[in-house]
Coordinates of C-alpha atoms in Angstrom, one line a residue:
M1 CA 23.5 76.4 75.1
S2 CA 25.3 74.4 77.7
P3 CA 24.1 73.5 81.2
Q4 CA 26.9 75.7 82.6
Q5 CA 25.6 78.7 80.6
V6 CA 22.0 78.2 81.9
E7 CA 23.4 78.1 85.5
T8 CA 25.5 81.2 84.9
M9 CA 22.4 83.1 83.6
I10 CA 20.4 82.2 86.6
K11 CA 23.1 83.0 89.1
A12 CA 23.6 86.4 87.4
Q13 CA 20.1 87.4 88.5
M14 CA 20.0 85.3 91.7
P15 CA 23.5 85.3 93.2
D16 CA 22.6 83.2 96.2
A17 CA 21.0 80.4 94.1
Q18 CA 22.1 76.8 94.1
V19 CA 21.4 75.6 90.6
Q20 CA 21.3 72.1 89.1
V21 CA 20.8 71.8 85.4
K22 CA 20.1 68.6 83.6
D23 CA 20.0 68.3 79.8
L24 CA 17.0 66.1 79.1
T25 CA 17.7 65.3 75.5
G26 CA 21.4 65.9 74.9
G27 CA 20.5 68.5 72.3
G28 CA 21.2 71.5 74.5
D29 CA 17.7 73.0 74.3
H30 CA 15.5 70.9 76.7
Y31 CA 16.5 71.3 80.4
Q32 CA 15.3 70.4 83.8
V33 CA 16.5 73.0 86.3
T34 CA 16.3 72.9 90.1
V35 CA 16.9 76.2 91.8
V36 CA 17.2 76.7 95.6
S37 CA 17.2 80.4 96.6
S38 CA 16.2 82.5 99.6
Q39 CA 14.6 84.9 97.0
F40 CA 11.7 82.4 96.8
A41 CA 10.7 83.0 100.4
D42 CA 7.1 84.3 100.7
K43 CA 6.5 83.8 97.0
G44 CA 4.1 81.5 95.4
L45 CA 5.2 78.9 92.9
V46 CA 4.3 81.0 89.9
Q47 CA 6.2 84.0 91.2
Q48 CA 9.2 81.7 91.9
H49 CA 9.1 80.4 88.3
Q50 CA 8.8 83.9 87.0
L51 CA 12.0 84.9 88.7
V52 CA 13.9 82.0 86.9
Y53 CA 12.2 82.7 83.6
G54 CA 13.2 86.4 83.9
A55 CA 16.9 85.3 84.3
L56 CA 16.6 83.1 81.2
Q57 CA 14.4 85.5 79.1
Q58 CA 16.9 86.1 76.4
A59 CA 17.7 82.4 75.9
M60 CA 14.0 81.5 76.0
S61 CA 12.9 84.2 73.5
S62 CA 15.7 83.3 71.0
E63 CA 14.7 79.6 71.5
A64 CA 18.2 78.7 72.5
I65 CA 16.2 77.0 75.3
H66 CA 13.1 75.3 73.8
A67 CA 11.8 73.5 76.9
L68 CA 12.3 74.1 80.6
A69 CA 11.1 72.0 83.5
L70 CA 11.5 74.0 86.7
K71 CA 11.7 72.9 90.3
T72 CA 12.1 75.8 92.8
Y73 CA 12.7 75.6 96.5
T74 CA 13.5 77.9 99.4
P75 CA 16.6 76.7 101.3
E76 CA 14.2 75.5 104.1
D77 CA 12.0 73.6 101.7
W78 CA 15.0 72.0 100.0
Q79 CA 16.4 70.9 103.3
A80 CA 13.1 69.4 104.3
T81 CA 12.8 67.6 101.0
N82 CA 16.2 66.1 101.0

């Protein structure tokens, strides 16, 4: 699975998302993903991650993605962080 495929899957479920995907091992199955979306507003961290996992459920269950490190932000939090 390519970083572009991961990004496409997330954006299919979260069209407003800004997504950065980094392949941590070069093997195409360990990723660090940063997602910025207004859909995260008023949601706790677990709920935010559940939204992203939901978008990647098929790839996760088939083990096309073996490991996923997530960072999630609302647009306001992202702007304050950067």
